[in-house]
Amino acid sequence: MARINWYKYASPTNFYPFAEKMIPWFAFPAAVLFIVGLYVGFFVAPSDFQQGDAYRIIFIHVPAAWMGMLLYVLMAIYAAIGWAFNARLSSMMASAISITGAMFTFLSLVTGSLWGKPTWGTWWVWDARLTSTLILLFLYIGFISLQASIDDPRRADRAGAVLAIVGVINVPIIYFSVQWWNTLHQGATIRLLGKPTMAPPMLAAMLIMLAACWLYSIAVVLVRLRYIIIEREQNAARAAEVSV
Amino acid sequence: MGGYAFYVWGSYLVTLLLMGGEVLLLLRRGKLLRYQRPGIQTPRE
């Protein structure tokens, strides 16, 4: 059996064509799953007996909130690997993830606000879950701004890695906030151990939308990573030419 | 939508705008890269 040399793909130059091949494998299934998830969410899942149809915001709100947290953890891991092992591709991956993670965190806040108004009677409250999610958005913005403000990519990666690693402490705080503090936000609907408290069609729609968001994120991050590789490699080549 | 149409459709409209916006910005960035560096296809070239 032919063995794949995975180390080969740690090089941006080798990963670039590989990423190009992988993008359609994530983008098209993402589009299909979005359509299926929305169909199940709007036409198969019944209305909630308490919240009526307002609960249907859950099909985008919960996947967006999960993606915001998971992408942050992933970004911090890549940033840490890039910093510890001087792996350029890992640092580039962290940069590529940051914008999509920020987008999902912002989306979770906006959709949460749109859900909060009809159910809680307010657009926003300074409760633990909402405030810690807002801090997550600020961490993403801080990471993106910090990287953009430093010209030398290596220094920018190191500075970003420190912020990403320190900020990762906020993720368990977001997750457990509904247990640690009295909040308006409802508790976890799905737990790793234990039965979900949702009807099966509702749960199915939410999980399909989550899978769609994952595939979308991978496709978009790979496209952005390719652009970052081009920009950085070309800038490095240009800098080498100038110094010669 | 039982009186919740604004909130439900509003949520999905924001989703469409953000995700669509992200994809459009990426396409624009790719176009700009190709325009600024016409000969460039991959970092190797």
CSV table of C-alpha atoms in Angstrom, one decimal:
chain,number,residue,atom,x,y,z
A,1,MET,CA,0.0,0.0,0.0
A,2,ALA,CA,1.3,3.4,-1.0
A,3,ARG,CA,2.1,5.6,2.1
A,4,ILE,CA,1.1,9.2,2.1
A,5,ASN,CA,3.8,11.5,3.3
A,6,TRP,CA,1.7,13.9,5.4
A,7,TYR,CA,4.7,16.1,6.3
A,8,LYS,CA,4.9,17.0,2.6
A,9,TYR,CA,1.6,19.0,3.1
A,10,ALA,CA,3.1,21.1,5.9
A,11,SER,CA,4.8,23.1,3.2
A,12,PRO,CA,2.6,26.0,1.9
A,13,THR,CA,3.9,25.3,-1.7
A,14,ASN,CA,2.7,21.7,-1.5
A,15,PHE,CA,-0.5,22.4,0.3
A,16,TYR,CA,-1.6,25.0,-2.2
A,17,PRO,CA,-2.6,22.6,-5.1
A,18,PHE,CA,-3.9,20.1,-2.6
A,19,ALA,CA,-6.3,22.8,-1.1
A,20,GLU,CA,-7.5,23.7,-4.6
A,21,LYS,CA,-8.5,20.0,-5.2
A,22,MET,CA,-10.3,19.8,-1.8
A,23,ILE,CA,-12.4,22.9,-2.1
A,24,PRO,CA,-15.2,21.5,-4.3
A,25,TRP,CA,-15.5,18.4,-2.1
A,26,PHE,CA,-16.6,20.7,0.8
A,27,ALA,CA,-18.4,23.5,-1.0
A,28,PHE,CA,-20.9,21.5,-3.0
A,29,PRO,CA,-22.0,19.2,-0.1
A,30,ALA,CA,-22.3,22.3,2.1
A,31,ALA,CA,-24.7,23.9,-0.4
A,32,VAL,CA,-26.8,20.6,-0.5
A,33,LEU,CA,-26.8,20.3,3.3
A,34,PHE,CA,-28.0,23.9,3.7
A,35,ILE,CA,-30.9,23.2,1.4
A,36,VAL,CA,-31.8,19.9,3.1
A,37,GLY,CA,-31.4,21.4,6.6
A,38,LEU,CA,-33.6,24.4,5.8
A,39,TYR,CA,-36.2,22.1,4.2
A,40,VAL,CA,-36.3,19.9,7.3
A,41,GLY,CA,-36.3,22.9,9.6
A,42,PHE,CA,-39.1,24.7,7.9
A,43,PHE,CA,-41.3,22.0,6.4
A,44,VAL,CA,-40.7,18.8,8.5
A,45,ALA,CA,-40.0,20.1,12.0
A,46,PRO,CA,-43.2,21.0,13.9
A,47,SER,CA,-43.9,24.3,15.7
A,48,ASP,CA,-42.8,24.5,19.3
A,49,PHE,CA,-45.6,24.3,21.8
A,50,GLN,CA,-44.2,27.3,23.8
A,51,GLN,CA,-42.4,29.5,21.3
A,52,GLY,CA,-44.4,28.8,18.2
A,53,ASP,CA,-42.4,29.4,15.0
A,54,ALA,CA,-39.9,31.8,16.6
A,55,TYR,CA,-37.8,28.8,17.7
A,56,ARG,CA,-36.9,28.1,14.0
A,57,ILE,CA,-34.1,30.7,14.5
A,58,ILE,CA,-32.4,27.8,16.4
A,59,PHE,CA,-31.4,26.1,13.1
A,60,ILE,CA,-28.9,28.9,12.4
A,61,HIS,CA,-28.3,30.4,15.8
A,62,VAL,CA,-27.0,27.2,17.5
A,63,PRO,CA,-24.8,26.1,14.6
A,64,ALA,CA,-23.4,29.6,14.3
A,65,ALA,CA,-22.6,29.8,18.1
A,66,TRP,CA,-20.9,26.4,18.1
A,67,MET,CA,-18.9,27.3,15.0
A,68,GLY,CA,-17.8,30.5,16.6
A,69,MET,CA,-16.4,28.6,19.6
A,70,LEU,CA,-15.0,25.6,17.8
A,71,LEU,CA,-13.3,27.7,15.2
A,72,TYR,CA,-11.7,29.8,17.9
A,73,VAL,CA,-10.3,26.6,19.6
A,74,LEU,CA,-9.0,25.4,16.2
A,75,MET,CA,-7.5,28.8,15.4
A,76,ALA,CA,-5.7,28.8,18.8
A,77,ILE,CA,-4.4,25.3,18.2
A,78,TYR,CA,-3.0,26.2,14.7
A,79,ALA,CA,-1.6,29.5,16.0
A,80,ALA,CA,0.1,27.6,18.9
A,81,ILE,CA,1.6,24.9,16.5
A,82,GLY,CA,2.8,27.7,14.2
A,83,TRP,CA,4.5,29.5,17.1
A,84,ALA,CA,6.0,26.4,18.8
A,85,PHE,CA,7.3,24.6,15.6
A,86,ASN,CA,7.7,27.7,13.4
A,87,ALA,CA,5.3,26.0,11.0
A,88,ARG,CA,4.3,28.8,8.5
A,89,LEU,CA,1.3,26.9,7.1
A,90,SER,CA,-0.3,26.5,10.6
A,91,SER,CA,0.0,30.2,11.3
A,92,MET,CA,-1.5,31.0,7.9
A,93,MET,CA,-4.3,28.5,8.7
A,94,ALA,CA,-5.0,30.4,12.0
A,95,SER,CA,-5.3,33.7,10.0
A,96,ALA,CA,-7.6,32.1,7.5
A,97,ILE,CA,-9.9,30.7,10.2
A,98,SER,CA,-10.1,34.0,12.2
A,99,ILE,CA,-12.4,35.8,9.8
A,100,THR,CA,-14.9,33.0,9.4
A,101,GLY,CA,-14.9,32.4,13.1
A,102,ALA,CA,-15.6,36.1,13.7
A,103,MET,CA,-18.4,36.0,11.1
A,104,PHE,CA,-20.1,33.1,12.9
A,105,THR,CA,-19.7,34.7,16.3
A,106,PHE,CA,-21.3,37.9,15.0
A,107,LEU,CA,-24.0,35.8,13.4
A,108,SER,CA,-24.8,34.0,16.6
A,109,LEU,CA,-25.1,37.4,18.5
A,110,VAL,CA,-27.4,38.9,15.8
A,111,THR,CA,-29.6,35.8,15.5
A,112,GLY,CA,-29.7,35.5,19.3
A,113,SER,CA,-30.8,39.1,19.6
A,114,LEU,CA,-33.5,38.5,17.0
A,115,TRP,CA,-34.6,35.4,19.0
A,116,GLY,CA,-34.4,37.2,22.3
A,117,LYS,CA,-36.8,40.1,21.4
A,118,PRO,CA,-39.9,37.9,20.9
A,119,THR,CA,-39.0,35.4,23.7
A,120,TRP,CA,-37.4,37.5,26.4
A,121,GLY,CA,-38.9,40.8,25.4
A,122,THR,CA,-35.4,42.4,24.9
A,123,TRP,CA,-32.8,42.5,22.2
A,124,TRP,CA,-29.9,42.3,24.6
A,125,VAL,CA,-29.1,41.6,28.3
A,126,TRP,CA,-25.7,41.7,30.0
A,127,ASP,CA,-25.9,38.1,31.1
A,128,ALA,CA,-23.0,35.7,31.3
A,129,ARG,CA,-23.6,33.8,28.0
A,130,LEU,CA,-24.2,36.8,25.9
A,131,THR,CA,-21.4,38.9,27.4
A,132,SER,CA,-18.8,36.0,27.1
A,133,THR,CA,-19.8,35.5,23.5
A,134,LEU,CA,-19.4,39.3,22.9
A,135,ILE,CA,-15.9,38.9,24.4
A,136,LEU,CA,-15.2,36.1,22.0
A,137,LEU,CA,-16.1,38.4,19.1
A,138,PHE,CA,-13.7,41.1,20.5
A,139,LEU,CA,-11.0,38.4,20.8
A,140,TYR,CA,-11.4,37.5,17.1
A,141,ILE,CA,-11.4,41.2,16.1
A,142,GLY,CA,-8.3,41.7,18.3
A,143,PHE,CA,-6.5,38.8,16.6
A,144,ILE,CA,-7.4,40.1,13.1
A,145,SER,CA,-6.4,43.7,13.9
A,146,LEU,CA,-3.2,42.6,15.6
A,147,GLN,CA,-2.1,40.6,12.6
A,148,ALA,CA,-3.1,43.4,10.2
A,149,SER,CA,-1.2,46.0,12.2
A,150,ILE,CA,2.2,44.2,12.1
A,151,ASP,CA,4.1,44.3,8.7
A,152,ASP,CA,6.4,41.3,9.4
A,153,PRO,CA,4.3,38.2,9.0
A,154,ARG,CA,6.4,36.1,11.4
A,155,ARG,CA,6.1,38.7,14.2
A,156,ALA,CA,2.4,39.1,13.4
A,157,ASP,CA,1.9,35.4,13.7
A,158,ARG,CA,3.7,35.3,17.1
A,159,ALA,CA,1.7,38.2,18.5
A,160,GLY,CA,-1.6,36.7,17.2
A,161,ALA,CA,-0.7,33.3,18.7
A,162,VAL,CA,-0.2,34.8,22.2
A,163,LEU,CA,-3.6,36.5,22.0
A,164,ALA,CA,-5.3,33.4,20.6
A,165,ILE,CA,-3.9,31.1,23.2
A,166,VAL,CA,-4.7,33.4,26.1
A,167,GLY,CA,-8.2,34.0,24.8
A,168,VAL,CA,-9.0,30.3,24.5
A,169,ILE,CA,-9.9,30.3,28.2
A,170,ASN,CA,-13.1,32.2,27.2
A,171,VAL,CA,-14.5,29.2,25.3
A,172,PRO,CA,-15.2,27.0,28.4
A,173,ILE,CA,-16.5,30.1,30.1
A,174,ILE,CA,-19.1,30.5,27.3
A,175,TYR,CA,-20.0,26.9,27.3
A,176,PHE,CA,-20.4,26.5,31.1
A,177,SER,CA,-21.8,30.1,31.7
A,178,VAL,CA,-25.4,28.8,31.8
A,179,GLN,CA,-24.5,26.4,34.5
A,180,TRP,CA,-22.2,28.6,36.6
A,181,TRP,CA,-24.4,31.7,36.7
A,182,ASN,CA,-28.1,32.4,36.7
A,183,THR,CA,-28.8,33.6,33.2
A,184,LEU,CA,-31.7,34.4,30.9
A,185,HIS,CA,-30.2,32.1,28.3
A,186,GLN,CA,-31.5,28.6,28.3
A,187,GLY,CA,-29.3,25.6,29.2
A,188,ALA,CA,-27.7,23.2,26.8
A,189,THR,CA,-30.2,21.4,24.6
A,190,ILE,CA,-27.7,18.7,23.5
A,191,ARG,CA,-25.1,17.1,25.8
A,192,LEU,CA,-22.4,14.6,24.9
A,193,LEU,CA,-23.7,12.3,27.6
A,194,GLY,CA,-27.4,12.2,27.9
A,195,LYS,CA,-30.6,12.4,25.8
A,196,PRO,CA,-31.3,15.6,23.8
A,197,THR,CA,-34.4,17.5,24.9
A,198,MET,CA,-35.5,18.2,21.4
A,199,ALA,CA,-38.0,16.4,19.1
A,200,PRO,CA,-36.1,14.3,16.5
A,201,PRO,CA,-37.0,16.4,13.4
A,202,MET,CA,-35.9,19.6,15.2
A,203,LEU,CA,-32.6,17.9,16.2
A,204,ALA,CA,-32.1,16.5,12.7
A,205,ALA,CA,-32.5,19.9,11.1
A,206,MET,CA,-30.1,21.5,13.6
A,207,LEU,CA,-27.4,18.8,13.1
A,208,ILE,CA,-27.7,19.0,9.3
A,209,MET,CA,-27.3,22.8,9.5
A,210,LEU,CA,-24.3,22.3,11.8
A,211,ALA,CA,-22.7,19.9,9.2
A,212,ALA,CA,-23.4,22.4,6.5
A,213,CYS,CA,-21.8,25.2,8.5
A,214,TRP,CA,-18.7,23.0,9.1
A,215,LEU,CA,-18.3,22.1,5.4
A,216,TYR,CA,-18.9,25.8,4.4
A,217,SER,CA,-16.2,26.9,6.9
A,218,ILE,CA,-13.7,24.3,5.6
A,219,ALA,CA,-14.3,25.4,2.0
A,220,VAL,CA,-14.1,29.1,2.7
A,221,VAL,CA,-11.0,28.7,4.9
A,222,LEU,CA,-9.2,26.7,2.2
A,223,VAL,CA,-10.0,29.4,-0.4
A,224,ARG,CA,-8.7,32.1,2.0
A,225,LEU,CA,-5.6,30.1,2.9
A,226,ARG,CA,-4.7,29.8,-0.8
A,227,TYR,CA,-4.8,33.6,-1.1
A,228,ILE,CA,-2.8,34.0,2.0
A,229,ILE,CA,-0.2,31.6,0.7
A,230,ILE,CA,0.1,33.5,-2.6
A,231,GLU,CA,0.3,36.9,-0.9
A,232,ARG,CA,2.9,35.8,1.7
A,233,GLU,CA,5.1,33.7,-0.7
A,234,GLN,CA,5.1,36.4,-3.3
A,235,ASN,CA,5.9,39.1,-0.7
A,236,ALA,CA,8.8,36.9,0.6
A,237,ALA,CA,10.1,36.4,-2.9
A,238,ARG,CA,9.8,40.2,-3.6
A,239,ALA,CA,11.6,41.0,-0.4
A,240,ALA,CA,14.4,38.5,-1.3
A,241,GLU,CA,14.7,40.1,-4.7
A,242,VAL,CA,15.0,43.6,-3.2
A,243,SER,CA,17.6,42.4,-0.6
A,244,VAL,CA,19.7,40.8,-3.4
B,1,MET,CA,-44.9,32.3,11.0
B,2,GLY,CA,-47.3,33.1,13.8
B,3,GLY,CA,-46.4,36.7,14.1
B,4,TYR,CA,-42.6,36.0,14.3
B,5,ALA,CA,-41.9,36.4,10.6
B,6,PHE,CA,-39.7,39.5,11.1
B,7,TYR,CA,-37.5,37.7,13.6
B,8,VAL,CA,-37.3,34.4,11.8
B,9,TRP,CA,-36.8,35.7,8.2
B,10,GLY,CA,-34.6,38.5,9.6
B,11,SER,CA,-32.3,35.9,11.1
B,12,TYR,CA,-32.0,34.0,7.8
B,13,LEU,CA,-31.6,37.2,5.8
B,14,VAL,CA,-28.6,38.3,8.0
B,15,THR,CA,-27.2,34.8,7.6
B,16,LEU,CA,-27.5,35.1,3.8
B,17,LEU,CA,-25.9,38.5,3.8
B,18,LEU,CA,-23.0,37.5,6.0
B,19,MET,CA,-22.2,34.2,4.3
B,20,GLY,CA,-22.8,35.6,0.8
B,21,GLY,CA,-20.8,38.6,1.7
B,22,GLU,CA,-17.9,36.5,2.9
B,23,VAL,CA,-17.9,34.5,-0.4
B,24,LEU,CA,-18.2,37.6,-2.5
B,25,LEU,CA,-15.3,39.3,-0.7
B,26,LEU,CA,-13.2,36.1,-1.2
B,27,LEU,CA,-14.0,36.1,-4.9
B,28,ARG,CA,-13.1,39.8,-5.1
B,29,ARG,CA,-9.8,39.1,-3.3
B,30,GLY,CA,-9.0,36.4,-5.8
B,31,LYS,CA,-9.8,38.6,-8.7
B,32,LEU,CA,-7.7,41.4,-7.3
B,33,LEU,CA,-4.8,39.0,-6.8
B,34,ARG,CA,-5.0,37.8,-10.3
B,35,TYR,CA,-5.2,41.4,-11.6
B,36,GLN,CA,-2.2,42.6,-9.5
B,37,ARG,CA,-0.1,39.6,-10.3
B,38,PRO,CA,-1.3,38.4,-13.7
B,39,GLY,CA,1.3,35.7,-14.2
B,40,ILE,CA,0.7,34.0,-10.9
B,41,GLN,CA,-1.2,30.7,-10.7
B,42,THR,CA,0.5,29.0,-7.9
B,43,PRO,CA,3.3,30.0,-5.5
B,44,ARG,CA,5.7,27.7,-7.4
B,45,GLU,CA,5.4,29.7,-10.6
